[in-house]
Tab-separated table of C-alpha atoms and ligand atoms in Angstrom:
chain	number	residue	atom	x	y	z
A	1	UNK	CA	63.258	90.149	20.285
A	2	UNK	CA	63.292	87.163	17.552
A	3	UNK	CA	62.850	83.405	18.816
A	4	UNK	CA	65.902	81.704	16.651
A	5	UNK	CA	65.563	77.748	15.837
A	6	UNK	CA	69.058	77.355	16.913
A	7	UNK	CA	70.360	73.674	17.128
A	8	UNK	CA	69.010	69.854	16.893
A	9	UNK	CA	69.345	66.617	18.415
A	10	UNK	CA	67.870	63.778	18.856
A	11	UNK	CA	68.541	59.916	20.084
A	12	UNK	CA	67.620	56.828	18.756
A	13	UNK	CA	66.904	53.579	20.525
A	14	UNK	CA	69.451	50.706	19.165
A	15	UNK	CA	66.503	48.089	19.229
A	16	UNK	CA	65.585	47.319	15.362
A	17	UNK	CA	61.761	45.799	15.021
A	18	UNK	CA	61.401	45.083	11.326
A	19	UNK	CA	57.940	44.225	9.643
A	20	UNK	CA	59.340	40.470	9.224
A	21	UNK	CA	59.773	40.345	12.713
A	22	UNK	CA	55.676	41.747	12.993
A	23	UNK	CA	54.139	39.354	10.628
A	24	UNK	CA	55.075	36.398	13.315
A	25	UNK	CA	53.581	38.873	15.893
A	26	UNK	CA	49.913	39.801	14.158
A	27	UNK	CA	47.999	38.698	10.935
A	28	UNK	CA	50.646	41.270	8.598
A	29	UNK	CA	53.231	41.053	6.208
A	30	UNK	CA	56.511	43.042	4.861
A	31	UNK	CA	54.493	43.695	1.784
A	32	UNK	CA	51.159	45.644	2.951
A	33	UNK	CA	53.142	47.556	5.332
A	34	UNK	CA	55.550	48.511	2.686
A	35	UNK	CA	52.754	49.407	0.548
A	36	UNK	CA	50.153	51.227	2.801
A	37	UNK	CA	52.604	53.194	5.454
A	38	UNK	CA	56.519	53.134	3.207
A	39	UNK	CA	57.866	51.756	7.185
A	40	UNK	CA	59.981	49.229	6.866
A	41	UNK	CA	61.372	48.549	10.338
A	42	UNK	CA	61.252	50.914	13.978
A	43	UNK	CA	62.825	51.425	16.861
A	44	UNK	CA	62.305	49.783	20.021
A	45	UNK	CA	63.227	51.252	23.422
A	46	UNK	CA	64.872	48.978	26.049
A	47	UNK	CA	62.437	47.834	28.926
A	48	UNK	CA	64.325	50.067	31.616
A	49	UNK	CA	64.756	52.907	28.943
A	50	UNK	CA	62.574	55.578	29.990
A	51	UNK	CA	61.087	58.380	28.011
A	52	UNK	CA	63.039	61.022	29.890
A	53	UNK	CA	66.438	58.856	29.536
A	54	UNK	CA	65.701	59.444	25.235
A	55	UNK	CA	64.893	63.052	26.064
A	56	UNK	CA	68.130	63.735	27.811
A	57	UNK	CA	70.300	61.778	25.439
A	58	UNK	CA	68.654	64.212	22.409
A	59	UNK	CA	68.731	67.030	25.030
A	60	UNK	CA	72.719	67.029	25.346
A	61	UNK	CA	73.031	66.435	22.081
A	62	UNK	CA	71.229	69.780	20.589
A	63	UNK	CA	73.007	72.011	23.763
A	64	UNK	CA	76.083	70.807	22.508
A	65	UNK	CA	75.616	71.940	19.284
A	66	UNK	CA	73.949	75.330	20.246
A	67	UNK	CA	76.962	77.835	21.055
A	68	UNK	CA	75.786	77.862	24.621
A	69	UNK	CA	76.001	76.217	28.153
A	70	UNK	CA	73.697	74.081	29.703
A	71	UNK	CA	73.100	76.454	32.449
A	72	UNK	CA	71.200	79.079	30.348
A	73	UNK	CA	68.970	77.026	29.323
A	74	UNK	CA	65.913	78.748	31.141
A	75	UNK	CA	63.162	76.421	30.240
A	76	UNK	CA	62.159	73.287	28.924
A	77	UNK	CA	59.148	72.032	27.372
A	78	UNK	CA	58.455	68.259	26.950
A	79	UNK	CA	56.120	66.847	24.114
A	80	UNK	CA	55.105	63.075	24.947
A	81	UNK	CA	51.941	61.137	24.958
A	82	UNK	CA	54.176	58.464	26.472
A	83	UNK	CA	55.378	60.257	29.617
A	84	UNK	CA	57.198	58.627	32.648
A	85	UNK	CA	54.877	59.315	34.787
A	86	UNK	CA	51.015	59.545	33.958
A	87	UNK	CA	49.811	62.489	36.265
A	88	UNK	CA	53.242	63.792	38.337
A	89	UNK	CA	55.965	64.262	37.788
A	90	UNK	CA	56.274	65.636	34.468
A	91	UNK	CA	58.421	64.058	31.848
A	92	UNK	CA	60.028	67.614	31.807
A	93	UNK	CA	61.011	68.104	35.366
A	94	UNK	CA	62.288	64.324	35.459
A	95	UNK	CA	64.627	65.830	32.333
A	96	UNK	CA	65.869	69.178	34.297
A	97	UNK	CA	66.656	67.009	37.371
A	98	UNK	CA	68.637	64.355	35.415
A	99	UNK	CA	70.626	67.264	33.526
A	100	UNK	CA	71.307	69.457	36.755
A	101	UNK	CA	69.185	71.935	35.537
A	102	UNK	CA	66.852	72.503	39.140
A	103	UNK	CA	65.803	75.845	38.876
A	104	UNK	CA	64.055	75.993	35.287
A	105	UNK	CA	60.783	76.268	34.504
A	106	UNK	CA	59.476	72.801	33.280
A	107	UNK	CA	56.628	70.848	32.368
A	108	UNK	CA	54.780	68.873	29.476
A	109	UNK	CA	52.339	69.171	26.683
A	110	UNK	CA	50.108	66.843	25.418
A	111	UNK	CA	48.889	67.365	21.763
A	112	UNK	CA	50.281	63.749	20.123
A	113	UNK	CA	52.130	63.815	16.976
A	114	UNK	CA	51.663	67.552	16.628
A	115	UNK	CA	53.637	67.655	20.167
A	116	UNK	CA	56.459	69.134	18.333
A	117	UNK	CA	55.015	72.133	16.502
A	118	UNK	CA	52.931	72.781	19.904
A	119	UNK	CA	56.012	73.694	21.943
A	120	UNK	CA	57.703	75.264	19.367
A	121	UNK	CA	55.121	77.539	19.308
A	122	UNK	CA	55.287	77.892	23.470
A	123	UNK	CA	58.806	78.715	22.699
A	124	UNK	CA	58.378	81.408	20.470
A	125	UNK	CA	55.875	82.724	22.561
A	126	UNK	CA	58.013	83.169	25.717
A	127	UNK	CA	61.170	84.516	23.603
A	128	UNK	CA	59.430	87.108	22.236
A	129	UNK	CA	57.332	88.100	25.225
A	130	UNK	CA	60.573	88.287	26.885
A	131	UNK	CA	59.787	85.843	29.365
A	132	UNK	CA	62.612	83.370	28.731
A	133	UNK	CA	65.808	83.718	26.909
A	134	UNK	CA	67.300	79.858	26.212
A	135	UNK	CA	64.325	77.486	25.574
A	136	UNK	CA	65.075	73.715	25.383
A	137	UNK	CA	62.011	71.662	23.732
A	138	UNK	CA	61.870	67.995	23.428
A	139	UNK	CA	59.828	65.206	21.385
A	140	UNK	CA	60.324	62.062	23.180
A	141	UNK	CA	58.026	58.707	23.001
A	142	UNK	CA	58.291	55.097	24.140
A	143	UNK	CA	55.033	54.719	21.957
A	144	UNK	CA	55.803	51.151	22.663
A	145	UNK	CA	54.418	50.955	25.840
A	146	UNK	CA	51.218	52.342	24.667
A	147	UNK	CA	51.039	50.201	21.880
A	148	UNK	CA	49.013	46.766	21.845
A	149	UNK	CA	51.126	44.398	20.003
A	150	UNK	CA	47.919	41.961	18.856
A	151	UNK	CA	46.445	44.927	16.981
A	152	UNK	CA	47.641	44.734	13.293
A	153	UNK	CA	45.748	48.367	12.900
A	154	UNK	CA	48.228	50.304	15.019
A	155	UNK	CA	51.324	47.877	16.444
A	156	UNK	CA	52.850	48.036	12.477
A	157	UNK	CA	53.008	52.100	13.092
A	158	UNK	CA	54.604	53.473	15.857
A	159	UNK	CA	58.435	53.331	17.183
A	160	UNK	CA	60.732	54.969	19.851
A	161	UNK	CA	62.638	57.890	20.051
A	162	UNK	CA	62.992	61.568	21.052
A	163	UNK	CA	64.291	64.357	19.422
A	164	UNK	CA	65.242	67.760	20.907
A	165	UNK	CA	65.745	71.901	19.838
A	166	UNK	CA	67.400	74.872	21.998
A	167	UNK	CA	65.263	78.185	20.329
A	168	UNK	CA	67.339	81.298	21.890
A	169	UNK	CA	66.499	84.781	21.575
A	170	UNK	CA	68.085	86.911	19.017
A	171	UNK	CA	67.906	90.662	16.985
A	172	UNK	CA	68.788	89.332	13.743
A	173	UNK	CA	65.462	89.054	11.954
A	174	UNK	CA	66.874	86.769	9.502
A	175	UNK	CA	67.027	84.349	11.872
A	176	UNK	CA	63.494	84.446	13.242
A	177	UNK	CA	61.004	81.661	13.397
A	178	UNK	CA	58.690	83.513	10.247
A	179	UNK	CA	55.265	81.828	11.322
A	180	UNK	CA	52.961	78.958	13.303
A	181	UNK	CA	49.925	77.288	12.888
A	182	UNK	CA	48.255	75.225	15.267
A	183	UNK	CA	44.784	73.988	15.839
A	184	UNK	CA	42.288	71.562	17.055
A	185	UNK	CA	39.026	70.029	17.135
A	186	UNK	CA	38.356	68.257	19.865
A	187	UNK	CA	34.555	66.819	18.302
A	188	UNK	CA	36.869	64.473	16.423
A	189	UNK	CA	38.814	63.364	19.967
A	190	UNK	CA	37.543	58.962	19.412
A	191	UNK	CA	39.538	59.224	16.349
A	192	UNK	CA	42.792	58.617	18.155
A	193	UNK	CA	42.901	57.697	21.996
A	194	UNK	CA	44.256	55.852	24.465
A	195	UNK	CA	40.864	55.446	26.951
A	196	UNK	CA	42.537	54.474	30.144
A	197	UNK	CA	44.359	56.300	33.223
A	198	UNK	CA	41.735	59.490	33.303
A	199	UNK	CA	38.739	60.546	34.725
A	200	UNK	CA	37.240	60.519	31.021
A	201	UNK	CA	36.519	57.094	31.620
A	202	UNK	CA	34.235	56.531	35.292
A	203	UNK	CA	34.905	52.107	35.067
A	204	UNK	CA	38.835	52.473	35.660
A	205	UNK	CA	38.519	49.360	37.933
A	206	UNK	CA	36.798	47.139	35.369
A	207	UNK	CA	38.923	47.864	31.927
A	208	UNK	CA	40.987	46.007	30.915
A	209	UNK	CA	44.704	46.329	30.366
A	210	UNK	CA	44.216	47.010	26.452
A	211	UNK	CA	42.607	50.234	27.379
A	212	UNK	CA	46.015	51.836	27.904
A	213	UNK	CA	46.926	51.318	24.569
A	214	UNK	CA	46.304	53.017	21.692
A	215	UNK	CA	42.937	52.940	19.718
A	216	UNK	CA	42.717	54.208	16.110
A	217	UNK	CA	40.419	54.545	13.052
A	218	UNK	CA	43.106	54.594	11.173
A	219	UNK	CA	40.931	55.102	7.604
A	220	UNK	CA	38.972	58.187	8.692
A	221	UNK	CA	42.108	59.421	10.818
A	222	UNK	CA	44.052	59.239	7.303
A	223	UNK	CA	41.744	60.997	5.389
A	224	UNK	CA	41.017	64.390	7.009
A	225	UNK	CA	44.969	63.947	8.066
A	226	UNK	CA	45.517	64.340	4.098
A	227	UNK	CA	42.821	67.242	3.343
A	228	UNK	CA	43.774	69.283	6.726
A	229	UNK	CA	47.297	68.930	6.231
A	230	UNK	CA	47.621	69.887	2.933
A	231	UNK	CA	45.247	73.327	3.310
A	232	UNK	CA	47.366	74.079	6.145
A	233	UNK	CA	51.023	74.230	4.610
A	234	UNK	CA	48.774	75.700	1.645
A	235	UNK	CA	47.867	78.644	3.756
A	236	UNK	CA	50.759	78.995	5.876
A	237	UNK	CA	53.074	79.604	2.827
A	238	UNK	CA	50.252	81.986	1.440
A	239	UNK	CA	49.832	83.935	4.548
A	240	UNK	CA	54.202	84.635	4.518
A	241	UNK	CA	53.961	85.376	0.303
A	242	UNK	CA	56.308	82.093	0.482
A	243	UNK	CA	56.472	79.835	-2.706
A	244	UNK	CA	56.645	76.449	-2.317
A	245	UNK	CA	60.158	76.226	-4.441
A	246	UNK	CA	61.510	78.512	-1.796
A	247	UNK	CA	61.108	75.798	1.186
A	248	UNK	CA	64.807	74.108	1.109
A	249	UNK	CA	63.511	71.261	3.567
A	250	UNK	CA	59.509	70.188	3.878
A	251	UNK	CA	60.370	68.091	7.286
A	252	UNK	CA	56.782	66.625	7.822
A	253	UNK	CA	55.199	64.504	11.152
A	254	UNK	CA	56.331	60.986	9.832
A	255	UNK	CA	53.048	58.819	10.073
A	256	UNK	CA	53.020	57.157	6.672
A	257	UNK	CA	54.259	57.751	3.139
A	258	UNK	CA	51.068	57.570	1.344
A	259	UNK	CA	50.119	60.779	3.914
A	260	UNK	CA	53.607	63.109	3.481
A	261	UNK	CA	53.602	62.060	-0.793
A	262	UNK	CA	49.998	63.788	-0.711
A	263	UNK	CA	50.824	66.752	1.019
A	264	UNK	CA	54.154	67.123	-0.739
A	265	UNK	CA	52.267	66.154	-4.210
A	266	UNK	CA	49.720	69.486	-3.381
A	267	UNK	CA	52.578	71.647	-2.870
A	268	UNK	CA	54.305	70.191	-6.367
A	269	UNK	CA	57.553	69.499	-4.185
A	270	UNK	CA	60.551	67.908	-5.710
A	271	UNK	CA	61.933	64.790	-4.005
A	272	UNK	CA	64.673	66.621	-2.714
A	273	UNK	CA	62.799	68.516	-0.970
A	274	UNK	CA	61.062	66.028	1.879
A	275	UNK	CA	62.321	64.297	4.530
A	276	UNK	CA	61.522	60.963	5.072
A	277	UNK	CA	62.706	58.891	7.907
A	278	UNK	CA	59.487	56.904	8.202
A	279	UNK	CA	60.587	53.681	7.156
A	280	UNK	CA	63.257	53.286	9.402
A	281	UNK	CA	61.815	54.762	12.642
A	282	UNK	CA	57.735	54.269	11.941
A	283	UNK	CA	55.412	57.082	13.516
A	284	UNK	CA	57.463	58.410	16.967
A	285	UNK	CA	54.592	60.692	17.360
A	286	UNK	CA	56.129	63.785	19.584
A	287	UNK	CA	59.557	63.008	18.361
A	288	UNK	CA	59.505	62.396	14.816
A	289	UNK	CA	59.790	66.005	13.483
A	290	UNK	CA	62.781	66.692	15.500
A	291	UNK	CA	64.497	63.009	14.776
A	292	UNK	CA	64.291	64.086	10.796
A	293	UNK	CA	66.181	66.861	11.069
A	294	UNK	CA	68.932	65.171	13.529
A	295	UNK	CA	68.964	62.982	10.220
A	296	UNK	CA	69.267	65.635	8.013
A	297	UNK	CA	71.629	67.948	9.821
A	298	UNK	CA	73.917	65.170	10.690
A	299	UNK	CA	74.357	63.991	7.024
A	300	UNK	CA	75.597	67.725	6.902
A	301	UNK	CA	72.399	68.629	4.159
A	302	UNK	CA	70.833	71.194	6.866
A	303	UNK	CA	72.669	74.690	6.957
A	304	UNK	CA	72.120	78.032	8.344
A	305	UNK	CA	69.143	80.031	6.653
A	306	UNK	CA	68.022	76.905	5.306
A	307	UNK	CA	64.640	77.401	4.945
A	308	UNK	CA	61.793	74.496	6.507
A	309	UNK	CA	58.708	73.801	6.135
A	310	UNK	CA	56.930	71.268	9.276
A	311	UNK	CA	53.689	70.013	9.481
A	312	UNK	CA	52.076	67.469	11.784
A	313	UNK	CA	48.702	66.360	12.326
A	314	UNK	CA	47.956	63.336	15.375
A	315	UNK	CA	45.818	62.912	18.538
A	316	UNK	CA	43.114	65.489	19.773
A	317	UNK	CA	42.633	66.049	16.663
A	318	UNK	CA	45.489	67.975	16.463
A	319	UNK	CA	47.731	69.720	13.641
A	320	UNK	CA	49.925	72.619	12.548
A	321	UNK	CA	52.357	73.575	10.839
A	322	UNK	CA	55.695	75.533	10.927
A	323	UNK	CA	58.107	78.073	8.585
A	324	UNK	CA	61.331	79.136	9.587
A	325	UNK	CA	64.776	79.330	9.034
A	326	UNK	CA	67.641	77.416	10.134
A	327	UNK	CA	69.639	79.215	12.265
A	328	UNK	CA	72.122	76.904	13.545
A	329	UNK	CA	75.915	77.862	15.339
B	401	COA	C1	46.554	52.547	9.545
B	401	COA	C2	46.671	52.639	8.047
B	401	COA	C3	48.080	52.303	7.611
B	401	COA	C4	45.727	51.608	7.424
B	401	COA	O1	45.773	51.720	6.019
B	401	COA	P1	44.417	51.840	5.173
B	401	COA	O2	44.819	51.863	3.779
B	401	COA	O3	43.650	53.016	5.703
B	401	COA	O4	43.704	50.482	5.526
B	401	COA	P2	42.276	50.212	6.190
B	401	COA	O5	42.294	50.584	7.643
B	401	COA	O6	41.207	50.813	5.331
B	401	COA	O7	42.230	48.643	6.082
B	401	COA	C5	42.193	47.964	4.838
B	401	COA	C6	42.245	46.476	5.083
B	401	COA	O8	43.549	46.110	5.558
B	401	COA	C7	43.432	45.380	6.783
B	401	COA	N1	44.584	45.674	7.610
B	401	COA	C8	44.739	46.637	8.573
B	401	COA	N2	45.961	46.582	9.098
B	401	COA	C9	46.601	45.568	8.465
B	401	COA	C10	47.905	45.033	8.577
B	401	COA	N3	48.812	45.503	9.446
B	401	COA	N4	48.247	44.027	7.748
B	401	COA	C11	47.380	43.511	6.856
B	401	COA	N5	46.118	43.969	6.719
B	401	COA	C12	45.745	44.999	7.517
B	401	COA	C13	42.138	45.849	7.396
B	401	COA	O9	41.624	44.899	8.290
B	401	COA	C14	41.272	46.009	6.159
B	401	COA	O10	40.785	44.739	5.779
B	401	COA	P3	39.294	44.558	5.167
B	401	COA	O11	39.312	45.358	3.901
B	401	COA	O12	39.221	43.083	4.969
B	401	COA	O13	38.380	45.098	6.209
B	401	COA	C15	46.295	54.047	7.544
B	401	COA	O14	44.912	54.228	7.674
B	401	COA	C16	46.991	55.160	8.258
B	401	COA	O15	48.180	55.319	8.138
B	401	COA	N6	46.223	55.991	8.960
B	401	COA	C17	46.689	57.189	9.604
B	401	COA	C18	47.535	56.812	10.755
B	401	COA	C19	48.033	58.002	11.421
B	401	COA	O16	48.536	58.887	10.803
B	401	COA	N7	47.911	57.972	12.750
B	401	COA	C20	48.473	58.887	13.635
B	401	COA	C21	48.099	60.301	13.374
B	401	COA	S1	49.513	61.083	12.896
């Protein structure tokens, strides 16, 4: 048994922040955003707009365009660093129970912005053990809540969203996901973090509200984002005797311009080639992998046995990197 990427969706909050709107927030401007990240504006979810609400909205949208029913969906996996709920529920179970779906298996990962590869991965992994037959996974962040809006370093970044996939298992071999890559290194953790709302940190009572929001060294986090990134889609295409001019779609974790151009510059991609929806939605962390290709498949450019390359890289550290075809209804 294969494990087929079989549909997309994804939902985007109708909120519009742009960088002229920032530079009256923090010390900023239009210009250096423009220039250092390529995002020009992000979405903003409403205040009563929860993560789960996004994840449903992108949910329905990718079972609808599946080929099959809601009820056979037999789990779902949740990527967010931005969950409802800190500790319990999960993000995921809050999604079954608002689609009806009761009786699935359900919960969350946490691995940032490579959230999306991660539970692809956990898909393909229960499809072809023969675990699960219909898995529904899910990107979805209100990164705005966990975003301090006085810190020019990180409030110009990150936006709202969620994006969602239904992976079903098939016999056609064409259809199969061809390969994964994740990774880690958790020695490099103070690179990204928010240090609140654990038992990692033993003065909960004394910090201060700012410690639920993201930190970042943005600089270093940049630069081994560039040099891990681009060996990985380097080897992944290697390992699968792929060549880069056969990837139809190089769908990358959208965290700045300057980032996916360097990766995409390595592989000596043509324009055509990459996705880029970060300056209009910023870095959604989780959900920006699967919100490019909503973009992409709903301007009708995405088509069965397209193939696609994805790579992400975020919090932990954390990266990887996907091939496979499209193997949409
Ligand atoms: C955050 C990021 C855009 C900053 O760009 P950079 O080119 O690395 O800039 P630096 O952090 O070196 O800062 C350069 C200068 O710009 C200033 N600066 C930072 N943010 C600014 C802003 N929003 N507006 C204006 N100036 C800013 C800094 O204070 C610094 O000033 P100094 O030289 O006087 O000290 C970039 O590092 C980045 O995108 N990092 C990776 C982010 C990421 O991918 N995170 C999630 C993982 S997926």
């Amino acid at each position: 048994m294969y494990a087929a990427f079989r549909s997309i969706g994804a939902y985007v909050p109708t909120k519009v922040l742009t960088n002229e709107e920032l530079s009256k927030m923090v010390d900023t401007t239009d210009e250096w955003i423009t220039k250092r990240t390529g995002i020009k504006e992000r979405r903003i979810a409403a205040v009563n707009e929860t993560t789960s609400d996004m994840a449903v909205k992108a949910a329905e949208k990718a079972i609808e365009r599946s080929g099959i029913k809601k009820e056979d969906i037999d789990m779902i996996v949740v990527a967010t660093i931005s969950p409802d709920y800190f500790n319990m529920p999960s993000t995921a179970t809050v999604v079954a129970h608002k689609m009806g779906l009761d009786k699935v298996t359900a919960f969350d990962i946490s691995a940032a912005c490579t959230g999306f590869i991660y539970v692809l991965s956990i898909a393909k992994a229960f499809i072809e053990s023969g675990m699960k037959k219909n898995v529904l996974i899910i990107g979805a962040e209100k990164m705005s809540a966990i975003t301090d809006y006085t810190d020019r370093g990180t409030c110009i970044l990150f936006g709202d969203g969620a994006g969602a996939a239904v992976i079903c298992a098939t016999e056609d071999k064409s259809e199969a996901i061809t390969d994964l890559h994740t990774a880690a290194d958790g020695s490099l953790g103070d690179f990204l973090m928010t240090p609140d709302g654990g038992t990692g940190n033993p003065h909960q009572a004394e910090l201060k509200a700012e410690a639920s929001f993201i930190q970042m060294k943005g600089n270093e986090t940049f630069k081994i984002a560039v040099r891990t990134l681009t060996n990985d889609v380097v080897e992944i295409l290697a390992d699968n005797n792929t060549k880069a001019s056969d990837i139809k779609h190089f769908i990358p974790h959208q965290a700045n311009y300057r980032i996916i151009k360097a990766v995409g510059d390595a592989l000596k991609l043509e324009k055509e080639q990459v996705v880029l929806t970060v300056h209009k939605y910023g870095n959604t962390s989780g959900a920006s992998i699967p919100m490019a290709m909503n973009d992409l498949y709903e301007e009708g450019k995405l088509e069965k046995g397209d193939l696609m390359l994805l790579d992400a890289f975020g919090g932990g550290l954390t990266w990887g990197s996907a091939l496979l075809p499209f193997a949409g209804k």
